[in-house]
mmCIF file with all atom_site columns, C-alpha atoms in Angstrom:
data_model
loop_
_atom_site.group_PDB
_atom_site.id
_atom_site.type_symbol
_atom_site.label_atom_id
_atom_site.label_alt_id
_atom_site.label_comp_id
_atom_site.label_asym_id
_atom_site.label_entity_id
_atom_site.label_seq_id
_atom_site.pdbx_PDB_ins_code
_atom_site.Cartn_x
_atom_site.Cartn_y
_atom_site.Cartn_z
_atom_site.occupancy
_atom_site.B_iso_or_equiv
_atom_site.pdbx_formal_charge
_atom_site.auth_seq_id
_atom_site.auth_comp_id
_atom_site.auth_asym_id
_atom_site.auth_atom_id
_atom_site.pdbx_PDB_model_num
ATOM 1   C CA . THR A 1 1   ? 34.921  -10.037 -18.133 1.00 0.00 ? 1345 THR A CA 1
ATOM 2   C CA . ALA A 1 2   ? 37.053  -9.122  -15.105 1.00 0.00 ? 1346 ALA A CA 1
ATOM 3   C CA . SER A 1 3   ? 34.562  -7.042  -13.101 1.00 0.00 ? 1347 SER A CA 1
ATOM 4   C CA . LEU A 1 4   ? 30.873  -6.414  -13.006 1.00 0.00 ? 1348 LEU A CA 1
ATOM 5   C CA . SER A 1 5   ? 28.951  -3.615  -11.263 1.00 0.00 ? 1349 SER A CA 1
ATOM 6   C CA . ILE A 1 6   ? 25.207  -3.134  -10.835 1.00 0.00 ? 1350 ILE A CA 1
ATOM 7   C CA . ALA A 1 7   ? 23.503  0.256   -10.784 1.00 0.00 ? 1351 ALA A CA 1
ATOM 8   C CA . PRO A 1 8   ? 21.907  1.457   -8.683  1.00 0.00 ? 1352 PRO A CA 1
ATOM 9   C CA . SER A 1 9   ? 23.985  -0.142  -5.920  1.00 0.00 ? 1353 SER A CA 1
ATOM 10  C CA . THR A 1 10  ? 20.944  -0.252  -3.572  1.00 0.00 ? 1354 THR A CA 1
ATOM 11  C CA . ALA A 1 11  ? 17.256  0.488   -4.003  1.00 0.00 ? 1355 ALA A CA 1
ATOM 12  C CA . SER A 1 12  ? 14.417  1.558   -1.728  1.00 0.00 ? 1356 SER A CA 1
ATOM 13  C CA . LEU A 1 13  ? 10.990  0.958   -3.223  1.00 0.00 ? 1357 LEU A CA 1
ATOM 14  C CA . VAL A 1 14  ? 7.373   0.694   -2.195  1.00 0.00 ? 1358 VAL A CA 1
ATOM 15  C CA . ALA A 1 15  ? 5.670   -2.679  -2.480  1.00 0.00 ? 1359 ALA A CA 1
ATOM 16  C CA . GLY A 1 16  ? 4.938   -3.603  -6.090  1.00 0.00 ? 1360 GLY A CA 1
ATOM 17  C CA . ALA A 1 17  ? 7.006   -0.735  -7.573  1.00 0.00 ? 1361 ALA A CA 1
ATOM 18  C CA . THR A 1 18  ? 9.596   -1.187  -10.314 1.00 0.00 ? 1362 THR A CA 1
ATOM 19  C CA . GLN A 1 19  ? 13.265  -0.251  -10.624 1.00 0.00 ? 1363 GLN A CA 1
ATOM 20  C CA . GLN A 1 20  ? 15.458  -0.553  -13.696 1.00 0.00 ? 1364 GLN A CA 1
ATOM 21  C CA . PHE A 1 21  ? 18.845  -2.093  -12.933 1.00 0.00 ? 1365 PHE A CA 1
ATOM 22  C CA . THR A 1 22  ? 21.823  -1.959  -15.291 1.00 0.00 ? 1366 THR A CA 1
ATOM 23  C CA . VAL A 1 23  ? 25.132  -3.760  -15.261 1.00 0.00 ? 1367 VAL A CA 1
ATOM 24  C CA . THR A 1 24  ? 28.553  -2.598  -16.416 1.00 0.00 ? 1368 THR A CA 1
ATOM 25  C CA . PRO A 1 25  ? 31.001  -5.367  -17.352 1.00 0.00 ? 1369 PRO A CA 1
ATOM 26  C CA . LYS A 1 26  ? 34.704  -4.390  -17.576 1.00 0.00 ? 1370 LYS A CA 1
ATOM 27  C CA . ASP A 1 27  ? 37.828  -6.186  -18.785 1.00 0.00 ? 1371 ASP A CA 1
ATOM 28  C CA . LEU A 1 28  ? 41.185  -6.396  -16.971 1.00 0.00 ? 1372 LEU A CA 1
ATOM 29  C CA . CYS A 1 29  ? 42.154  -2.948  -18.334 1.00 0.00 ? 1373 CYS A CA 1
ATOM 30  C CA . ASN A 1 30  ? 38.952  -1.462  -16.874 1.00 0.00 ? 1374 ASN A CA 1
ATOM 31  C CA . ASN A 1 31  ? 37.415  -1.002  -20.329 1.00 0.00 ? 1375 ASN A CA 1
ATOM 32  C CA . ILE A 1 32  ? 33.658  -1.464  -20.635 1.00 0.00 ? 1376 ILE A CA 1
ATOM 33  C CA . THR A 1 33  ? 32.929  -4.641  -22.567 1.00 0.00 ? 1377 THR A CA 1
ATOM 34  C CA . ALA A 1 34  ? 29.885  -6.320  -24.032 1.00 0.00 ? 1378 ALA A CA 1
ATOM 35  C CA . ALA A 1 35  ? 28.507  -9.278  -22.105 1.00 0.00 ? 1379 ALA A CA 1
ATOM 36  C CA . THR A 1 36  ? 25.377  -11.344 -21.854 1.00 0.00 ? 1380 THR A CA 1
ATOM 37  C CA . VAL A 1 37  ? 23.821  -10.796 -18.434 1.00 0.00 ? 1381 VAL A CA 1
ATOM 38  C CA . THR A 1 38  ? 21.494  -13.195 -16.654 1.00 0.00 ? 1382 THR A CA 1
ATOM 39  C CA . TRP A 1 39  ? 19.326  -11.458 -14.035 1.00 0.00 ? 1383 TRP A CA 1
ATOM 40  C CA . SER A 1 40  ? 17.817  -13.200 -11.021 1.00 0.00 ? 1384 SER A CA 1
ATOM 41  C CA . VAL A 1 41  ? 16.304  -12.317 -7.645  1.00 0.00 ? 1385 VAL A CA 1
ATOM 42  C CA . ALA A 1 42  ? 16.542  -13.926 -4.240  1.00 0.00 ? 1386 ALA A CA 1
ATOM 43  C CA . SER A 1 43  ? 13.595  -16.052 -3.186  1.00 0.00 ? 1387 SER A CA 1
ATOM 44  C CA . GLY A 1 44  ? 10.659  -13.907 -2.060  1.00 0.00 ? 1388 GLY A CA 1
ATOM 45  C CA . ALA A 1 45  ? 12.309  -10.616 -3.049  1.00 0.00 ? 1389 ALA A CA 1
ATOM 46  C CA . GLY A 1 46  ? 10.220  -9.929  -6.154  1.00 0.00 ? 1390 GLY A CA 1
ATOM 47  C CA . SER A 1 47  ? 10.813  -10.574 -9.832  1.00 0.00 ? 1391 SER A CA 1
ATOM 48  C CA . ILE A 1 48  ? 13.060  -9.305  -12.608 1.00 0.00 ? 1392 ILE A CA 1
ATOM 49  C CA . THR A 1 49  ? 12.916  -9.347  -16.394 1.00 0.00 ? 1393 THR A CA 1
ATOM 50  C CA . SER A 1 50  ? 15.733  -10.438 -18.675 1.00 0.00 ? 1394 SER A CA 1
ATOM 51  C CA . GLY A 1 51  ? 16.313  -6.719  -19.303 1.00 0.00 ? 1395 GLY A CA 1
ATOM 52  C CA . GLY A 1 52  ? 16.859  -5.913  -15.599 1.00 0.00 ? 1396 GLY A CA 1
ATOM 53  C CA . LEU A 1 53  ? 13.473  -4.390  -14.752 1.00 0.00 ? 1397 LEU A CA 1
ATOM 54  C CA . TYR A 1 54  ? 12.857  -5.374  -11.129 1.00 0.00 ? 1398 TYR A CA 1
ATOM 55  C CA . THR A 1 55  ? 9.392   -5.502  -9.529  1.00 0.00 ? 1399 THR A CA 1
ATOM 56  C CA . ALA A 1 56  ? 9.413   -5.319  -5.734  1.00 0.00 ? 1400 ALA A CA 1
ATOM 57  C CA . THR A 1 57  ? 7.691   -7.951  -3.674  1.00 0.00 ? 1401 THR A CA 1
ATOM 58  C CA . CYS A 1 58  ? 4.475   -7.017  -1.882  1.00 0.00 ? 1402 CYS A CA 1
ATOM 59  C CA . VAL A 1 59  ? 6.033   -7.948  1.481   1.00 0.00 ? 1403 VAL A CA 1
ATOM 60  C CA . PRO A 1 60  ? 7.827   -4.997  3.111   1.00 0.00 ? 1404 PRO A CA 1
ATOM 61  C CA . GLY A 1 61  ? 11.309  -5.726  4.416   1.00 0.00 ? 1405 GLY A CA 1
ATOM 62  C CA . THR A 1 62  ? 15.040  -5.578  3.737   1.00 0.00 ? 1406 THR A CA 1
ATOM 63  C CA . TYR A 1 63  ? 16.262  -8.028  1.123   1.00 0.00 ? 1407 TYR A CA 1
ATOM 64  C CA . ASN A 1 64  ? 20.050  -8.310  1.134   1.00 0.00 ? 1408 ASN A CA 1
ATOM 65  C CA . GLY A 1 65  ? 21.432  -9.647  -2.138  1.00 0.00 ? 1409 GLY A CA 1
ATOM 66  C CA . ALA A 1 66  ? 17.982  -9.378  -3.708  1.00 0.00 ? 1410 ALA A CA 1
ATOM 67  C CA . VAL A 1 67  ? 19.016  -8.572  -7.281  1.00 0.00 ? 1411 VAL A CA 1
ATOM 68  C CA . VAL A 1 68  ? 21.763  -10.643 -8.888  1.00 0.00 ? 1412 VAL A CA 1
ATOM 69  C CA . ALA A 1 69  ? 23.488  -10.097 -12.249 1.00 0.00 ? 1413 ALA A CA 1
ATOM 70  C CA . THR A 1 70  ? 25.493  -13.040 -13.570 1.00 0.00 ? 1414 THR A CA 1
ATOM 71  C CA . VAL A 1 71  ? 28.118  -12.921 -16.312 1.00 0.00 ? 1415 VAL A CA 1
ATOM 72  C CA . GLY A 1 72  ? 30.263  -16.045 -16.423 1.00 0.00 ? 1416 GLY A CA 1
ATOM 73  C CA . ALA A 1 73  ? 31.663  -16.686 -12.934 1.00 0.00 ? 1417 ALA A CA 1
ATOM 74  C CA . LEU A 1 74  ? 30.795  -13.184 -11.680 1.00 0.00 ? 1418 LEU A CA 1
ATOM 75  C CA . SER A 1 75  ? 27.530  -12.727 -9.766  1.00 0.00 ? 1419 SER A CA 1
ATOM 76  C CA . PRO A 1 76  ? 27.397  -9.410  -7.881  1.00 0.00 ? 1420 PRO A CA 1
ATOM 77  C CA . SER A 1 77  ? 24.201  -8.558  -6.038  1.00 0.00 ? 1421 SER A CA 1
ATOM 78  C CA . VAL A 1 78  ? 22.506  -5.503  -4.546  1.00 0.00 ? 1422 VAL A CA 1
ATOM 79  C CA . GLY A 1 79  ? 20.121  -5.134  -1.653  1.00 0.00 ? 1423 GLY A CA 1
ATOM 80  C CA . VAL A 1 80  ? 16.591  -3.809  -1.839  1.00 0.00 ? 1424 VAL A CA 1
ATOM 81  C CA . THR A 1 81  ? 14.429  -2.293  0.874   1.00 0.00 ? 1425 THR A CA 1
ATOM 82  C CA . VAL A 1 82  ? 10.690  -2.556  0.337   1.00 0.00 ? 1426 VAL A CA 1
ATOM 83  C CA . ALA A 1 83  ? 8.203   -0.383  2.261   1.00 0.00 ? 1427 ALA A CA 1
ATOM 84  C CA . ALA A 1 84  ? 4.414   -0.298  2.243   1.00 0.00 ? 1428 ALA A CA 1
ATOM 85  C CA . GLY A 1 85  ? 3.108   1.819   -0.610  1.00 0.00 ? 1429 GLY A CA 1
ATOM 86  C CA . PRO A 1 86  ? 0.801   4.820   -0.596  1.00 0.00 ? 1430 PRO A CA 1
ATOM 87  C CA . LEU A 1 87  ? -2.837  4.550   0.393   1.00 0.00 ? 1431 LEU A CA 1
ATOM 88  C CA . ALA A 1 88  ? -4.742  2.724   -2.344  1.00 0.00 ? 1432 ALA A CA 1
ATOM 89  C CA . THR A 1 89  ? -7.956  1.684   -0.614  1.00 0.00 ? 1433 THR A CA 1
ATOM 90  C CA . LEU A 1 90  ? -9.785  3.050   2.397   1.00 0.00 ? 1434 LEU A CA 1
ATOM 91  C CA . SER A 1 91  ? -12.495 1.171   4.304   1.00 0.00 ? 1435 SER A CA 1
ATOM 92  C CA . VAL A 1 92  ? -14.928 2.037   7.081   1.00 0.00 ? 1436 VAL A CA 1
ATOM 93  C CA . SER A 1 93  ? -16.079 -0.312  9.815   1.00 0.00 ? 1437 SER A CA 1
ATOM 94  C CA . PRO A 1 94  ? -18.433 -1.472  11.010  1.00 0.00 ? 1438 PRO A CA 1
ATOM 95  C CA . ALA A 1 95  ? -20.180 -1.791  7.665   1.00 0.00 ? 1439 ALA A CA 1
ATOM 96  C CA . ASN A 1 96  ? -23.890 -0.971  7.535   1.00 0.00 ? 1440 ASN A CA 1
ATOM 97  C CA . PRO A 1 97  ? -24.672 -1.077  11.254  1.00 0.00 ? 1441 PRO A CA 1
ATOM 98  C CA . SER A 1 98  ? -28.156 -0.783  12.697  1.00 0.00 ? 1442 SER A CA 1
ATOM 99  C CA . LEU A 1 99  ? -28.783 1.456   15.707  1.00 0.00 ? 1443 LEU A CA 1
ATOM 100 C CA . PRO A 1 100 ? -31.690 3.228   17.356  1.00 0.00 ? 1444 PRO A CA 1
ATOM 101 C CA . THR A 1 101 ? -32.406 6.882   16.716  1.00 0.00 ? 1445 THR A CA 1
ATOM 102 C CA . GLY A 1 102 ? -30.542 8.712   19.461  1.00 0.00 ? 1446 GLY A CA 1
ATOM 103 C CA . GLY A 1 103 ? -27.901 5.978   19.650  1.00 0.00 ? 1447 GLY A CA 1
ATOM 104 C CA . GLN A 1 104 ? -24.196 6.271   18.959  1.00 0.00 ? 1448 GLN A CA 1
ATOM 105 C CA . GLN A 1 105 ? -21.759 4.170   16.943  1.00 0.00 ? 1449 GLN A CA 1
ATOM 106 C CA . GLN A 1 106 ? -17.949 4.362   16.873  1.00 0.00 ? 1450 GLN A CA 1
ATOM 107 C CA . PHE A 1 107 ? -16.621 4.095   13.326  1.00 0.00 ? 1451 PHE A CA 1
ATOM 108 C CA . THR A 1 108 ? -13.020 3.400   12.351  1.00 0.00 ? 1452 THR A CA 1
ATOM 109 C CA . ALA A 1 109 ? -11.215 3.751   9.055   1.00 0.00 ? 1453 ALA A CA 1
ATOM 110 C CA . SER A 1 110 ? -8.337  1.660   7.800   1.00 0.00 ? 1454 SER A CA 1
ATOM 111 C CA . GLY A 1 111 ? -6.199  1.875   4.704   1.00 0.00 ? 1455 GLY A CA 1
ATOM 112 C CA . VAL A 1 112 ? -4.108  -0.481  2.608   1.00 0.00 ? 1456 VAL A CA 1
ATOM 113 C CA . ASP A 1 113 ? -1.650  -0.062  -0.264  1.00 0.00 ? 1457 ASP A CA 1
ATOM 114 C CA . ALA A 1 114 ? -2.003  -1.736  -3.677  1.00 0.00 ? 1458 ALA A CA 1
ATOM 115 C CA . CYS A 1 115 ? -0.573  -4.955  -2.177  1.00 0.00 ? 1459 CYS A CA 1
ATOM 116 C CA . ALA A 1 116 ? -3.025  -4.933  0.781   1.00 0.00 ? 1460 ALA A CA 1
ATOM 117 C CA . ASN A 1 117 ? -0.328  -3.880  3.278   1.00 0.00 ? 1461 ASN A CA 1
ATOM 118 C CA . PRO A 1 118 ? -1.753  -1.763  6.117   1.00 0.00 ? 1462 PRO A CA 1
ATOM 119 C CA . VAL A 1 119 ? -1.083  1.953   5.663   1.00 0.00 ? 1463 VAL A CA 1
ATOM 120 C CA . SER A 1 120 ? -1.358  4.467   8.471   1.00 0.00 ? 1464 SER A CA 1
ATOM 121 C CA . THR A 1 121 ? -3.719  7.233   7.484   1.00 0.00 ? 1465 THR A CA 1
ATOM 122 C CA . SER A 1 122 ? -5.621  10.082  9.069   1.00 0.00 ? 1466 SER A CA 1
ATOM 123 C CA . VAL A 1 123 ? -9.174  10.701  7.922   1.00 0.00 ? 1467 VAL A CA 1
ATOM 124 C CA . THR A 1 124 ? -11.800 13.393  7.967   1.00 0.00 ? 1468 THR A CA 1
ATOM 125 C CA . TRP A 1 125 ? -15.264 12.152  8.918   1.00 0.00 ? 1469 TRP A CA 1
ATOM 126 C CA . SER A 1 126 ? -18.550 13.391  7.489   1.00 0.00 ? 1470 SER A CA 1
ATOM 127 C CA . ALA A 1 127 ? -22.140 12.247  7.840   1.00 0.00 ? 1471 ALA A CA 1
ATOM 128 C CA . ASN A 1 128 ? -25.350 12.545  5.850   1.00 0.00 ? 1472 ASN A CA 1
ATOM 129 C CA . ALA A 1 129 ? -27.152 15.244  7.854   1.00 0.00 ? 1473 ALA A CA 1
ATOM 130 C CA . SER A 1 130 ? -30.469 13.430  7.358   1.00 0.00 ? 1474 SER A CA 1
ATOM 131 C CA . ALA A 1 131 ? -29.070 10.432  9.262   1.00 0.00 ? 1475 ALA A CA 1
ATOM 132 C CA . GLY A 1 132 ? -27.035 12.052  12.002  1.00 0.00 ? 1476 GLY A CA 1
ATOM 133 C CA . THR A 1 133 ? -23.805 13.754  12.995  1.00 0.00 ? 1477 THR A CA 1
ATOM 134 C CA . ILE A 1 134 ? -20.249 12.505  13.426  1.00 0.00 ? 1478 ILE A CA 1
ATOM 135 C CA . THR A 1 135 ? -17.303 13.760  15.463  1.00 0.00 ? 1479 THR A CA 1
ATOM 136 C CA . SER A 1 136 ? -13.749 14.161  14.205  1.00 0.00 ? 1480 SER A CA 1
ATOM 137 C CA . GLY A 1 137 ? -12.996 10.954  16.140  1.00 0.00 ? 1481 GLY A CA 1
ATOM 138 C CA . GLY A 1 138 ? -15.615 8.927   14.238  1.00 0.00 ? 1482 GLY A CA 1
ATOM 139 C CA . ILE A 1 139 ? -18.421 8.793   16.803  1.00 0.00 ? 1483 ILE A CA 1
ATOM 140 C CA . PHE A 1 140 ? -21.743 8.889   14.936  1.00 0.00 ? 1484 PHE A CA 1
ATOM 141 C CA . THR A 1 141 ? -24.925 10.057  16.676  1.00 0.00 ? 1485 THR A CA 1
ATOM 142 C CA . ALA A 1 142 ? -28.150 8.960   15.025  1.00 0.00 ? 1486 ALA A CA 1
ATOM 143 C CA . THR A 1 143 ? -30.564 11.894  14.821  1.00 0.00 ? 1487 THR A CA 1
ATOM 144 C CA . GLY A 1 144 ? -32.591 10.927  11.767  1.00 0.00 ? 1488 GLY A CA 1
ATOM 145 C CA . ALA A 1 145 ? -35.951 9.228   11.453  1.00 0.00 ? 1489 ALA A CA 1
ATOM 146 C CA . PRO A 1 146 ? -35.982 5.416   11.356  1.00 0.00 ? 1490 PRO A CA 1
ATOM 147 C CA . ASN A 1 147 ? -34.835 4.448   7.860   1.00 0.00 ? 1491 ASN A CA 1
ATOM 148 C CA . THR A 1 148 ? -31.907 2.985   5.939   1.00 0.00 ? 1492 THR A CA 1
ATOM 149 C CA . TYR A 1 149 ? -29.444 5.654   4.848   1.00 0.00 ? 1493 TYR A CA 1
ATOM 150 C CA . ALA A 1 150 ? -26.989 4.663   2.126   1.00 0.00 ? 1494 ALA A CA 1
ATOM 151 C CA . ASN A 1 151 ? -23.551 6.276   2.415   1.00 0.00 ? 1495 ASN A CA 1
ATOM 152 C CA . ALA A 1 152 ? -24.499 7.825   5.743   1.00 0.00 ? 1496 ALA A CA 1
ATOM 153 C CA . VAL A 1 153 ? -20.929 7.942   7.056   1.00 0.00 ? 1497 VAL A CA 1
ATOM 154 C CA . THR A 1 154 ? -17.854 8.807   4.976   1.00 0.00 ? 1498 THR A CA 1
ATOM 155 C CA . ALA A 1 155 ? -14.145 8.787   5.813   1.00 0.00 ? 1499 ALA A CA 1
ATOM 156 C CA . THR A 1 156 ? -11.885 10.815  3.509   1.00 0.00 ? 1500 THR A CA 1
ATOM 157 C CA . SER A 1 157 ? -8.086  10.812  3.257   1.00 0.00 ? 1501 SER A CA 1
ATOM 158 C CA . GLY A 1 158 ? -6.741  12.941  0.412   1.00 0.00 ? 1502 GLY A CA 1
ATOM 159 C CA . PRO A 1 159 ? -8.401  11.765  -2.816  1.00 0.00 ? 1503 PRO A CA 1
ATOM 160 C CA . LYS A 1 160 ? -9.550  8.461   -1.254  1.00 0.00 ? 1504 LYS A CA 1
ATOM 161 C CA . ALA A 1 161 ? -12.924 8.037   0.413   1.00 0.00 ? 1505 ALA A CA 1
ATOM 162 C CA . ALA A 1 162 ? -15.000 5.196   1.813   1.00 0.00 ? 1506 ALA A CA 1
ATOM 163 C CA . SER A 1 163 ? -18.589 5.183   2.984   1.00 0.00 ? 1507 SER A CA 1
ATOM 164 C CA . THR A 1 164 ? -21.032 2.923   4.738   1.00 0.00 ? 1508 THR A CA 1
ATOM 165 C CA . GLY A 1 165 ? -24.741 2.945   5.220   1.00 0.00 ? 1509 GLY A CA 1
ATOM 166 C CA . VAL A 1 166 ? -26.609 3.098   8.516   1.00 0.00 ? 1510 VAL A CA 1
ATOM 167 C CA . THR A 1 167 ? -30.024 1.709   9.406   1.00 0.00 ? 1511 THR A CA 1
ATOM 168 C CA . LEU A 1 168 ? -31.816 3.717   12.077  1.00 0.00 ? 1512 LEU A CA 1
ATOM 169 C CA . THR A 1 169 ? -34.503 2.004   14.115  1.00 0.00 ? 1513 THR A CA 1
ATOM 170 C CA . ALA A 1 170 ? -37.101 3.457   16.465  1.00 0.00 ? 1514 ALA A CA 1
ATOM 171 C CA . GLY A 1 171 ? -35.368 4.510   19.663  1.00 0.00 ? 1515 GLY A CA 1
ATOM 172 C CA . ASN A 1 172 ? -36.338 3.416   23.155  1.00 0.00 ? 1516 ASN A CA 1
ATOM 173 C CA . VAL A 1 173 ? -39.251 5.448   24.471  1.00 0.00 ? 1517 VAL A CA 1
ATOM 174 C CA . ALA A 1 174 ? -38.597 6.944   27.907  1.00 0.00 ? 1518 ALA A CA 1
ATOM 175 C CA . THR A 1 175 ? -41.361 6.319   30.447  1.00 0.00 ? 1519 THR A CA 1
#
């Protein structure tokens, strides 16, 4: 084998995604030849099967020379760029707070991809009307009677949603 090329020549993937790589070995006359290829990846860059199916690492970054194909003395490599994946899980905090009727609580939502990398996301807030109201910025106002309300506050981003309960206690009585 005189030359060896890997396709694709670069790859941009989300964390945990897969990419099939192929190799084309050629002889001195530039004819495609048969060859046994050994695939490998740089440390921390992910994993690859003996058939060239690469799985990206869960750590976003640029990995130069990440995928290597070896045939004899030839070992060309290609770089891979890994980015955080799409929103996989949404969470609301604080979880299950307790506040007096009439009180307010700021809620926040955060998202992660399938590899637990933080993912920027915008959410729509909603509240169980029996418990209270919530602004578009996540500020909950307790208007319900003292009680524990399961799933009182919900953050939604596309098809993903997360909820938390709220326990309302008797408010301070003005004198």
